[in-house]
Amino acid sequence: MSGVEVITFGCRLNIYESEVMRAEAEKAGLNNAILVNTCAVTGEAVRQARQAIRRARRDNPEARIIVTGCAAQTEKETFAGMAEVDAVLGNEEKLASANYRALPDFGVSAEEKLRVNDIMSVKSTAPQMVKHIDGHVRAFIQVQNGCDHRCTFCIIPYGRGNSRSVPMGSVVDQARKLTESGYREIVLTGVDATSYGADLPGEPTLGLLAKTLLKQVPDIRRLRLSSIDSIEADRHLLDLIADEARFMPHLHLSLQHGDDMILKRMKRRHSSADALDFVNEVRRLRPEISIGADMIAGFPTETEAMFDNAVRLAEDARIAHLHVFPYSPRPGTPAARMPQLDRRLVKERAARLRATGHMLHQSHLDGMVGTRQWLLVENNGLAHTENFTLVAAPGLKPRALVEVDIIGHDGKHLDMQLTAADAA
């Protein structure tokens, strides 16, 4: 191979940072190299990264393989000890071209491979500019990094450091650059995006940032948020939901559970009632909004009654896009030291919660039939509605914004036909 290939795991923030990594590595003159940007959110994510590294070495025996990302930050010795790996860069180091110029030669020891500093010492996030997001018709912008909270199940703060925000002016500049490149939809992303601004002068909020973007970058046709913590939602954000057509009617919430005792043991800051109240409020403000959520099944000490409360919250909140994670103990987290459930029970509860999510998604799809929707067309014959529902869109041009009638669904995707005006 030649050039720089990037293999990305995990969140939208990683997708954005992979574009920065590619540009910085190319600026440093790196060639015949594979950058693996890892995720640490679950043990399975780490396993998949190790598997991908071994496959990359088999397929590219002469390439230089550099591993970075959250798993490399939290488990640096694990990756440095892999014979297939030539260097390990930390989450801060991966974003600077100087660190790619300073890579060690082949055949060095595991210790010499490491370029991973203390992420907790990082106090600010430098703005990073990209012109495009490879393979995506929606553009992601990093507005925040790190997290000040310490949920008992989560290893990510130790991979990302404490919360720090990108200055508002830099976010506006990045949005302008991406819209000039032809992107019609912008997604604001971060590790704990709703904590945005607490470390900046004047303490602007995520909602105020979104308002400012839409005012100062009128070419943004659609603005969307990645996962948010509902307990941190501010008045500006609620105003946007109620009044701004370019703010997309879809929110993905970091719920994690629906039982109050488990939420306390997770060290979450909301109750099940808080979550349901928020969902009901945003539905009152924007009836067409769809709600997605992350939930964990099989958390330590979870009883059957506690699990039933999680299922009930998903049903009561009518979660249209439910992402279910079987609890995965992460070494170094408090939850890993709590009494664990049998793995078979964890998997069985995750399957049951996914079945609830499937039922709720079918109900959501049923409710979309007969409506008229604007779609942003993807690269793969699919499209997304404004409320982030997938639509089969064969033959439509990628990046196109088109209005269609929803005529049915196949259980996974909505079916559409062009509106009469377009068909004419």
Coordinates of N, CA and C in Angstrom, one line a residue, residues 77-285:
E77 N 0.0 -0.4 27.3 CA 1.0 -1.6 27.3 C 0.4 -2.7 26.5
T78 N -0.9 -2.9 26.6 CA -1.5 -4.0 25.8 C -1.2 -3.9 24.3
F79 N -1.3 -2.7 23.8 CA -1.1 -2.5 22.4 C 0.4 -2.4 22.0
A80 N 1.2 -1.8 22.9 CA 2.6 -1.8 22.7 C 3.2 -3.2 22.7
G81 N 2.6 -4.1 23.5 CA 3.1 -5.5 23.5 C 2.7 -6.3 22.3
M82 N 1.9 -5.8 21.4 CA 1.5 -6.5 20.2 C 2.7 -6.4 19.2
A83 N 3.1 -7.6 18.7 CA 4.2 -7.6 17.7 C 3.8 -6.9 16.4
E84 N 2.5 -6.8 16.1 CA 2.1 -6.2 14.9 C 2.2 -4.6 14.9
V85 N 2.3 -4.1 16.1 CA 2.2 -2.6 16.3 C 3.6 -2.0 16.3
D86 N 3.7 -0.9 15.5 CA 5.0 -0.2 15.5 C 5.1 1.0 16.4
A87 N 3.9 1.6 16.7 CA 4.0 2.7 17.7 C 2.6 2.9 18.3
V88 N 2.5 3.5 19.5 CA 1.3 3.8 20.2 C 1.3 5.2 20.5
L89 N 0.3 6.0 20.0 CA 0.1 7.4 20.3 C -1.1 7.6 21.2
G90 N -1.0 8.6 22.2 CA -2.1 8.9 23.0 C -3.1 9.8 22.3
N91 N -4.2 10.0 22.9 CA -5.3 10.8 22.3 C -4.9 12.2 22.0
E92 N -4.0 12.8 22.8 CA -3.6 14.2 22.5 C -2.5 14.1 21.4
E93 N -1.6 13.1 21.5 CA -0.5 13.1 20.6 C -0.9 12.8 19.2
K94 N -2.0 12.1 19.0 CA -2.4 11.7 17.6 C -2.8 12.9 16.8
L95 N -3.0 14.1 17.3 CA -3.5 15.2 16.6 C -2.4 16.2 16.2
A96 N -1.2 15.8 16.4 CA -0.1 16.7 16.0 C 0.9 16.1 15.1
S97 N 1.3 16.7 14.0 CA 2.1 16.1 13.0 C 3.5 15.8 13.5
A98 N 4.0 16.6 14.5 CA 5.3 16.4 15.1 C 5.5 14.9 15.6
N99 N 4.4 14.4 16.1 CA 4.5 13.1 16.7 C 4.5 12.0 15.7
Y100 N 4.1 12.3 14.5 CA 4.2 11.3 13.4 C 5.6 11.4 12.8
R101 N 6.3 12.6 12.8 CA 7.6 12.7 12.4 C 8.6 12.0 13.3
A102 N 8.2 11.9 14.6 CA 9.1 11.4 15.6 C 8.9 9.9 15.9
L103 N 8.2 9.2 15.0 CA 7.9 7.8 15.3 C 9.2 6.9 15.2
P104 N 9.3 5.9 16.1 CA 10.5 5.1 16.1 C 10.6 4.2 14.9
D105 N 11.8 3.6 14.7 CA 12.0 2.7 13.6 C 11.4 1.4 13.9
F106 N 11.3 0.5 12.9 CA 10.8 -0.9 13.1 C 11.8 -1.6 14.1
G107 N 11.2 -2.6 14.8 CA 12.0 -3.4 15.6 C 12.4 -2.9 17.0
V108 N 11.8 -1.8 17.4 CA 12.1 -1.3 18.8 C 11.3 -2.0 19.8
S109 N 11.7 -1.8 21.1 CA 11.0 -2.4 22.2 C 9.7 -1.8 22.5
A110 N 8.9 -2.5 23.3 CA 7.5 -2.0 23.6 C 7.6 -0.7 24.2
E111 N 8.6 -0.4 25.1 CA 8.7 0.9 25.8 C 9.0 2.0 24.8
E112 N 9.8 1.7 23.8 CA 10.1 2.7 22.8 C 9.0 3.0 21.9
K113 N 8.1 2.1 21.8 CA 6.9 2.4 20.9 C 6.0 3.4 21.5
L114 N 6.0 3.7 22.7 CA 5.0 4.5 23.4 C 5.2 6.0 23.3
R115 N 4.1 6.6 22.9 CA 4.1 8.1 22.9 C 2.7 8.5 23.5
V116 N 2.6 8.2 24.8 CA 1.3 8.4 25.5 C 1.6 9.2 26.7
N117 N 1.1 10.4 26.8 CA 1.3 11.2 28.0 C 0.0 11.2 28.9
D118 N 0.1 11.8 30.0 CA -1.0 11.9 31.0 C -2.1 12.7 30.4
I119 N -3.2 12.1 30.1 CA -4.3 12.9 29.5 C -5.0 13.9 30.4
M120 N -4.8 13.6 31.7 CA -5.4 14.5 32.7 C -4.7 15.8 32.8
S121 N -3.5 15.9 32.3 CA -2.7 17.1 32.3 C -3.1 18.1 31.2
V122 N -4.0 17.6 30.2 CA -4.4 18.4 29.1 C -5.5 19.3 29.6
K123 N -5.4 20.6 29.4 CA -6.3 21.6 30.0 C -7.1 22.3 28.9
S124 N -6.8 22.2 27.6 CA -7.6 22.9 26.6 C -7.6 22.0 25.4
T125 N -8.5 22.3 24.5 CA -8.7 21.6 23.2 C -8.4 22.5 22.1
A126 N -7.3 22.3 21.3 CA -7.0 23.2 20.2 C -8.0 23.0 19.1
P127 N -8.4 24.0 18.4 CA -9.3 23.8 17.3 C -8.6 23.0 16.2
Q128 N -9.4 22.1 15.6 CA -8.8 21.3 14.5 C -9.7 21.5 13.3
M129 N -9.1 21.9 12.2 CA -9.9 22.2 11.0 C -9.8 21.0 9.9
V130 N -10.9 20.6 9.4 CA -10.9 19.6 8.3 C -11.8 20.1 7.2
K131 N -11.6 19.7 6.0 CA -12.4 20.1 4.9 C -13.5 19.1 4.5
H132 N -13.3 17.9 4.9 CA -14.3 16.9 4.6 C -14.2 15.7 5.6
I133 N -15.2 14.9 5.7 CA -15.3 13.8 6.5 C -15.4 12.6 5.6
D134 N -14.4 11.8 5.5 CA -14.3 10.7 4.5 C -15.5 9.8 4.6
G135 N -16.2 9.5 3.5 CA -17.2 8.5 3.4 C -18.6 9.0 4.0
H136 N -18.7 10.2 4.5 CA -19.9 10.7 5.1 C -20.5 11.9 4.4
V137 N -21.8 11.9 4.3 CA -22.5 13.0 3.7 C -22.8 14.1 4.8
R138 N -22.8 13.7 6.0 CA -23.0 14.6 7.1 C -21.6 14.9 7.7
A139 N -21.4 16.2 8.1 CA -20.1 16.6 8.6 C -20.2 16.7 10.1
F140 N -19.2 16.2 10.8 CA -19.1 16.2 12.3 C -18.1 17.4 12.7
I141 N -18.5 18.1 13.7 CA -17.6 19.1 14.3 C -17.4 18.8 15.8
Q142 N -16.1 18.7 16.2 CA -15.8 18.6 17.6 C -16.0 19.9 18.3
V143 N -16.9 19.9 19.3 CA -17.1 21.2 20.1 C -16.5 21.0 21.5
Q144 N -16.3 19.8 21.9 CA -15.9 19.5 23.3 C -15.2 18.2 23.3
N145 N -14.3 18.0 24.4 CA -13.6 16.8 24.6 C -13.5 16.5 26.1
G146 N -13.4 15.3 26.5 CA -13.2 14.9 27.9 C -14.5 15.0 28.7
C147 N -14.4 14.6 29.9 CA -15.6 14.5 30.8 C -15.2 14.7 32.3
D148 N -15.9 15.6 33.0 CA -15.7 15.8 34.4 C -16.4 14.8 35.3
H149 N -17.3 14.1 34.7 CA -18.1 13.2 35.5 C -17.4 11.8 35.6
R150 N -17.8 11.1 36.6 CA -17.1 9.8 36.8 C -18.2 8.7 37.0
C151 N -18.9 8.4 36.0 CA -19.9 7.3 36.1 C -19.1 6.0 36.4
T152 N -19.7 5.2 37.2 CA -18.9 4.1 37.8 C -18.6 3.0 36.8
F153 N -19.3 3.0 35.6 CA -19.1 2.0 34.6 C -18.1 2.4 33.5
C154 N -17.8 3.7 33.5 CA -17.2 4.3 32.3 C -15.7 4.5 32.4
I155 N -14.9 4.1 31.4 CA -13.5 4.3 31.4 C -13.1 5.5 30.6
I156 N -14.0 6.1 29.9 CA -13.7 7.1 28.9 C -13.0 8.3 29.4
P157 N -13.4 8.9 30.6 CA -12.6 10.0 31.1 C -11.1 9.8 31.3
Y158 N -10.8 8.5 31.5 CA -9.3 8.2 31.6 C -8.7 8.0 30.2
G159 N -9.5 8.0 29.2 CA -9.0 8.0 27.8 C -9.0 9.4 27.2
R160 N -9.9 10.2 27.7 CA -10.1 11.6 27.1 C -9.7 12.7 28.0
G161 N -9.6 12.5 29.3 CA -9.3 13.6 30.2 C -10.5 14.3 30.7
N162 N -10.2 15.5 31.3 CA -11.3 16.3 31.8 C -11.9 17.1 30.7
S163 N -13.1 17.7 31.0 CA -13.9 18.4 30.0 C -13.2 19.7 29.6
R164 N -13.2 19.9 28.3 CA -12.6 21.2 27.7 C -13.3 21.5 26.4
S165 N -13.6 22.7 26.2 CA -14.4 23.2 25.1 C -13.6 23.9 24.0
V166 N -14.1 23.7 22.7 CA -13.5 24.5 21.6 C -14.2 25.9 21.6
P167 N -13.4 26.9 21.5 CA -14.0 28.3 21.5 C -15.0 28.4 20.4
M168 N -16.1 29.2 20.7 CA -17.2 29.3 19.8 C -16.8 29.8 18.4
G169 N -15.9 30.8 18.3 CA -15.5 31.3 17.0 C -14.8 30.2 16.2
S170 N -14.1 29.3 16.8 CA -13.4 28.3 16.0 C -14.5 27.3 15.5
V171 N -15.5 27.0 16.2 CA -16.6 26.1 15.8 C -17.3 26.8 14.6
V172 N -17.5 28.0 14.6 CA -18.2 28.8 13.5 C -17.3 28.7 12.3
D173 N -16.0 28.9 12.4 CA -15.1 28.9 11.3 C -15.1 27.5 10.7
Q174 N -15.1 26.4 11.5 CA -15.1 25.1 11.0 C -16.4 24.8 10.2
A175 N -17.5 25.3 10.8 CA -18.8 25.0 10.1 C -18.8 25.7 8.7
R176 N -18.3 26.9 8.7 CA -18.2 27.6 7.4 C -17.4 26.8 6.4
K177 N -16.2 26.3 6.8 CA -15.4 25.6 5.9 C -16.1 24.3 5.4
L178 N -16.8 23.7 6.2 CA -17.5 22.4 5.8 C -18.7 22.7 4.9
T179 N -19.4 23.8 5.2 CA -20.5 24.1 4.3 C -20.0 24.6 2.9
E180 N -18.9 25.3 2.9 CA -18.2 25.7 1.6 C -17.8 24.4 0.8
S181 N -17.5 23.3 1.5 CA -17.2 22.1 0.9 C -18.4 21.3 0.4
G182 N -19.6 21.8 0.7 CA -20.8 21.2 0.1 C -21.6 20.4 1.1
Y183 N -21.2 20.4 2.4 CA -22.0 19.7 3.4 C -23.2 20.5 3.8
R184 N -24.4 19.8 3.8 CA -25.6 20.5 4.1 C -26.1 20.2 5.6
E185 N -25.5 19.2 6.2 CA -25.9 18.8 7.5 C -24.6 18.8 8.4
I186 N -24.7 19.4 9.5 CA -23.6 19.5 10.5 C -24.1 18.8 11.8
V187 N -23.2 18.0 12.4 CA -23.5 17.3 13.6 C -22.4 17.7 14.6
L188 N -22.9 18.3 15.7 CA -22.0 18.8 16.8 C -21.7 17.6 17.7
T189 N -20.5 17.3 18.0 CA -20.1 16.1 18.7 C -19.1 16.4 19.8
G190 N -19.1 15.6 20.9 CA -18.2 15.7 21.9 C -18.3 14.5 22.8
V191 N -17.5 14.4 23.8 CA -17.6 13.3 24.8 C -18.8 13.5 25.7
D192 N -18.9 14.8 26.2 CA -20.0 15.2 27.1 C -20.5 16.5 26.5
A193 N -21.1 16.5 25.4 CA -21.4 17.7 24.6 C -22.2 18.8 25.4
T194 N -23.1 18.3 26.2 CA -23.9 19.3 26.9 C -23.2 20.0 28.1
S195 N -21.9 19.6 28.3 CA -21.1 20.4 29.3 C -20.4 21.5 28.6
Y196 N -20.6 21.7 27.3 CA -19.9 22.7 26.5 C -20.0 24.0 27.2
G197 N -18.8 24.7 27.2 CA -18.7 26.1 27.5 C -18.4 26.4 29.0
A198 N -18.5 25.4 29.9 CA -18.3 25.7 31.3 C -16.9 26.2 31.6
D199 N -15.9 25.9 30.7 CA -14.5 26.3 30.9 C -14.2 27.5 30.0
L200 N -15.1 28.1 29.3 CA -14.8 29.2 28.4 C -15.3 30.5 29.1
P201 N -14.7 31.6 28.7 CA -15.2 32.9 29.2 C -16.6 33.2 28.9
G202 N -17.4 33.6 29.9 CA -18.8 33.8 29.8 C -19.7 32.6 29.9
E203 N -19.0 31.4 29.9 CA -19.7 30.1 30.1 C -20.9 29.9 29.1
P204 N -20.6 30.0 27.8 CA -21.7 29.8 26.8 C -22.1 28.3 26.9
T205 N -23.4 28.0 26.5 CA -23.9 26.7 26.6 C -23.9 26.1 25.2
L206 N -24.2 24.8 25.2 CA -24.3 24.1 23.9 C -25.5 24.7 23.1
G207 N -26.6 25.0 23.7 CA -27.7 25.6 23.0 C -27.4 26.9 22.4
L208 N -26.7 27.7 23.2 CA -26.2 29.0 22.7 C -25.3 28.9 21.5
L209 N -24.4 27.9 21.6 CA -23.5 27.6 20.4 C -24.3 27.3 19.2
A210 N -25.3 26.4 19.4 CA -26.1 26.0 18.2 C -26.8 27.2 17.6
K211 N -27.4 28.0 18.5 CA -28.1 29.2 18.0 C -27.1 30.1 17.2
T212 N -25.9 30.3 17.7 CA -25.0 31.1 17.1 C -24.5 30.6 15.7
L213 N -24.3 29.3 15.6 CA -24.0 28.6 14.4 C -25.0 28.9 13.3
L214 N -26.3 28.7 13.7 CA -27.4 28.8 12.7 C -27.5 30.3 12.2
K215 N -27.2 31.2 13.1 CA -27.3 32.6 12.8 C -26.1 33.0 11.9
Q216 N -24.9 32.6 12.2 CA -23.7 33.1 11.5 C -23.3 32.3 10.3
V217 N -23.9 31.1 10.2 CA -23.6 30.2 9.0 C -24.9 29.8 8.4
P218 N -25.5 30.7 7.6 CA -26.8 30.5 7.1 C -26.9 29.3 6.1
D219 N -25.7 28.9 5.6 CA -25.7 27.8 4.6 C -25.9 26.4 5.3
I220 N -25.9 26.4 6.6 CA -26.2 25.1 7.3 C -27.7 24.9 7.1
R221 N -28.0 23.8 6.4 CA -29.4 23.4 6.1 C -30.0 22.6 7.3
R222 N -29.1 21.8 7.9 CA -29.6 20.9 8.9 C -28.5 20.9 10.0
L223 N -28.9 21.1 11.3 CA -28.0 21.0 12.4 C -28.5 19.9 13.4
R224 N -27.6 19.1 13.8 CA -28.0 17.9 14.6 C -27.0 17.8 15.8
L225 N -27.4 17.2 16.9 CA -26.5 17.0 18.0 C -26.2 15.5 18.1
S226 N -25.0 15.1 18.5 CA -24.7 13.7 18.9 C -25.3 13.5 20.3
S227 N -24.9 12.5 20.9 CA -25.5 12.1 22.2 C -25.4 13.2 23.2
I228 N -26.5 13.4 24.0 CA -26.5 14.5 25.0 C -26.9 13.9 26.4
D229 N -26.6 14.6 27.4 CA -27.1 14.3 28.8 C -28.3 15.2 29.1
S230 N -29.5 14.7 29.1 CA -30.7 15.5 29.2 C -30.7 16.4 30.4
I231 N -30.0 16.0 31.5 CA -30.1 16.8 32.7 C -29.3 18.1 32.6
E232 N -28.4 18.2 31.5 CA -27.7 19.4 31.3 C -28.3 20.3 30.2
A233 N -29.4 19.9 29.6 CA -30.0 20.6 28.5 C -30.4 22.0 29.0
D234 N -30.1 23.1 28.2 CA -30.3 24.4 28.6 C -31.5 25.0 27.9
R235 N -31.9 26.2 28.4 CA -33.0 26.9 27.8 C -32.9 27.2 26.3
H236 N -31.6 27.6 25.9 CA -31.4 27.9 24.5 C -31.7 26.6 23.6
L237 N -31.3 25.5 24.2 CA -31.5 24.2 23.4 C -33.0 24.0 23.3
L238 N -33.7 24.2 24.3 CA -35.2 24.0 24.2 C -35.8 25.0 23.3
D239 N -35.3 26.2 23.3 CA -35.8 27.2 22.3 C -35.6 26.7 20.9
L240 N -34.5 26.1 20.6 CA -34.2 25.7 19.3 C -35.1 24.5 18.9
I241 N -35.3 23.6 19.8 CA -36.2 22.5 19.5 C -37.6 23.0 19.2
A242 N -38.1 24.1 19.9 CA -39.4 24.6 19.7 C -39.5 25.4 18.4
D243 N -38.5 26.2 18.1 CA -38.7 27.3 17.1 C -37.9 27.2 15.8
E244 N -36.8 26.4 15.8 CA -35.9 26.5 14.7 C -36.0 25.3 13.8
A245 N -36.5 25.5 12.5 CA -36.7 24.4 11.6 C -35.5 23.7 11.2
R246 N -34.3 24.5 11.2 CA -33.1 23.9 10.7 C -32.4 23.0 11.8
F247 N -32.9 23.1 13.0 CA -32.5 22.2 14.1 C -33.3 20.9 14.0
M248 N -32.6 19.8 13.8 CA -33.3 18.6 13.5 C -34.1 18.0 14.7
P249 N -35.3 17.5 14.4 CA -36.1 16.9 15.5 C -35.7 15.5 15.9
H250 N -34.5 15.4 16.4 CA -34.0 14.1 16.9 C -33.0 14.3 18.0
L251 N -33.1 13.6 19.1 CA -32.1 13.7 20.2 C -31.8 12.3 20.6
H252 N -30.5 12.1 20.8 CA -30.0 10.8 21.3 C -29.5 11.0 22.7
L253 N -30.2 10.4 23.7 CA -29.9 10.6 25.1 C -29.1 9.5 25.7
S254 N -28.2 10.0 26.6 CA -27.4 9.1 27.5 C -28.2 8.7 28.7
L255 N -29.2 7.8 28.5 CA -30.1 7.4 29.7 C -29.4 6.4 30.6
Q256 N -28.9 5.3 30.0 CA -28.1 4.2 30.6 C -29.0 3.2 31.4
H257 N -30.1 3.7 32.1 CA -30.9 2.8 32.8 C -32.2 3.5 33.2
G258 N -33.2 2.7 33.7 CA -34.5 3.2 34.1 C -34.8 2.9 35.5
D259 N -33.9 2.4 36.3 CA -34.2 2.2 37.7 C -33.4 3.1 38.5
D260 N -34.0 3.8 39.5 CA -33.3 4.9 40.2 C -32.2 4.4 41.1
M261 N -32.3 3.2 41.7 CA -31.2 2.7 42.5 C -30.0 2.4 41.6
I262 N -30.2 1.8 40.4 CA -29.1 1.5 39.5 C -28.5 2.8 39.0
L263 N -29.3 3.8 38.7 CA -28.8 5.1 38.2 C -27.9 5.7 39.3
K264 N -28.3 5.5 40.6 CA -27.4 6.0 41.7 C -26.1 5.3 41.7
R265 N -26.2 3.9 41.6 CA -25.0 3.1 41.6 C -24.1 3.4 40.4
M266 N -24.7 3.8 39.3 CA -23.9 4.2 38.1 C -23.3 5.6 38.3
K267 N -23.8 6.3 39.3 CA -23.4 7.7 39.6 C -23.9 8.6 38.5
R268 N -25.0 8.3 37.9 CA -25.7 9.2 37.0 C -26.3 10.4 37.8
R269 N -26.6 11.5 37.1 CA -27.1 12.7 37.8 C -28.6 12.9 37.6
H270 N -29.3 12.0 36.9 CA -30.7 12.1 36.7 C -31.4 10.9 37.2
S271 N -32.7 11.0 37.5 CA -33.6 9.9 37.9 C -34.4 9.5 36.6
S272 N -35.1 8.4 36.8 CA -36.0 8.0 35.7 C -37.1 9.0 35.4
A273 N -37.6 9.6 36.5 CA -38.6 10.7 36.3 C -38.0 11.9 35.6
D274 N -36.8 12.3 35.9 CA -36.1 13.4 35.2 C -36.1 13.1 33.7
A275 N -35.7 11.9 33.3 CA -35.6 11.5 31.9 C -36.9 11.6 31.2
L276 N -37.9 11.0 31.9 CA -39.2 11.0 31.2 C -39.8 12.4 31.1
D277 N -39.6 13.2 32.1 CA -40.1 14.6 32.1 C -39.4 15.3 30.9
F278 N -38.2 15.1 30.7 CA -37.5 15.8 29.6 C -38.0 15.3 28.2
V279 N -38.2 14.0 28.1 CA -38.8 13.5 26.8 C -40.2 14.1 26.6
N280 N -41.0 14.1 27.6 CA -42.3 14.7 27.4 C -42.3 16.1 27.1
E281 N -41.4 16.9 27.6 CA -41.3 18.3 27.4 C -40.8 18.6 25.9
V282 N -39.8 17.8 25.4 CA -39.4 18.1 24.1 C -40.4 17.6 23.1
R283 N -41.2 16.6 23.4 CA -42.3 16.2 22.5 C -43.4 17.2 22.5
R284 N -43.6 17.9 23.6 CA -44.6 19.0 23.6 C -44.2 20.1 22.8
L285 N -42.9 20.4 22.8 CA -42.3 21.5 22.0 C -42.2 21.2 20.5

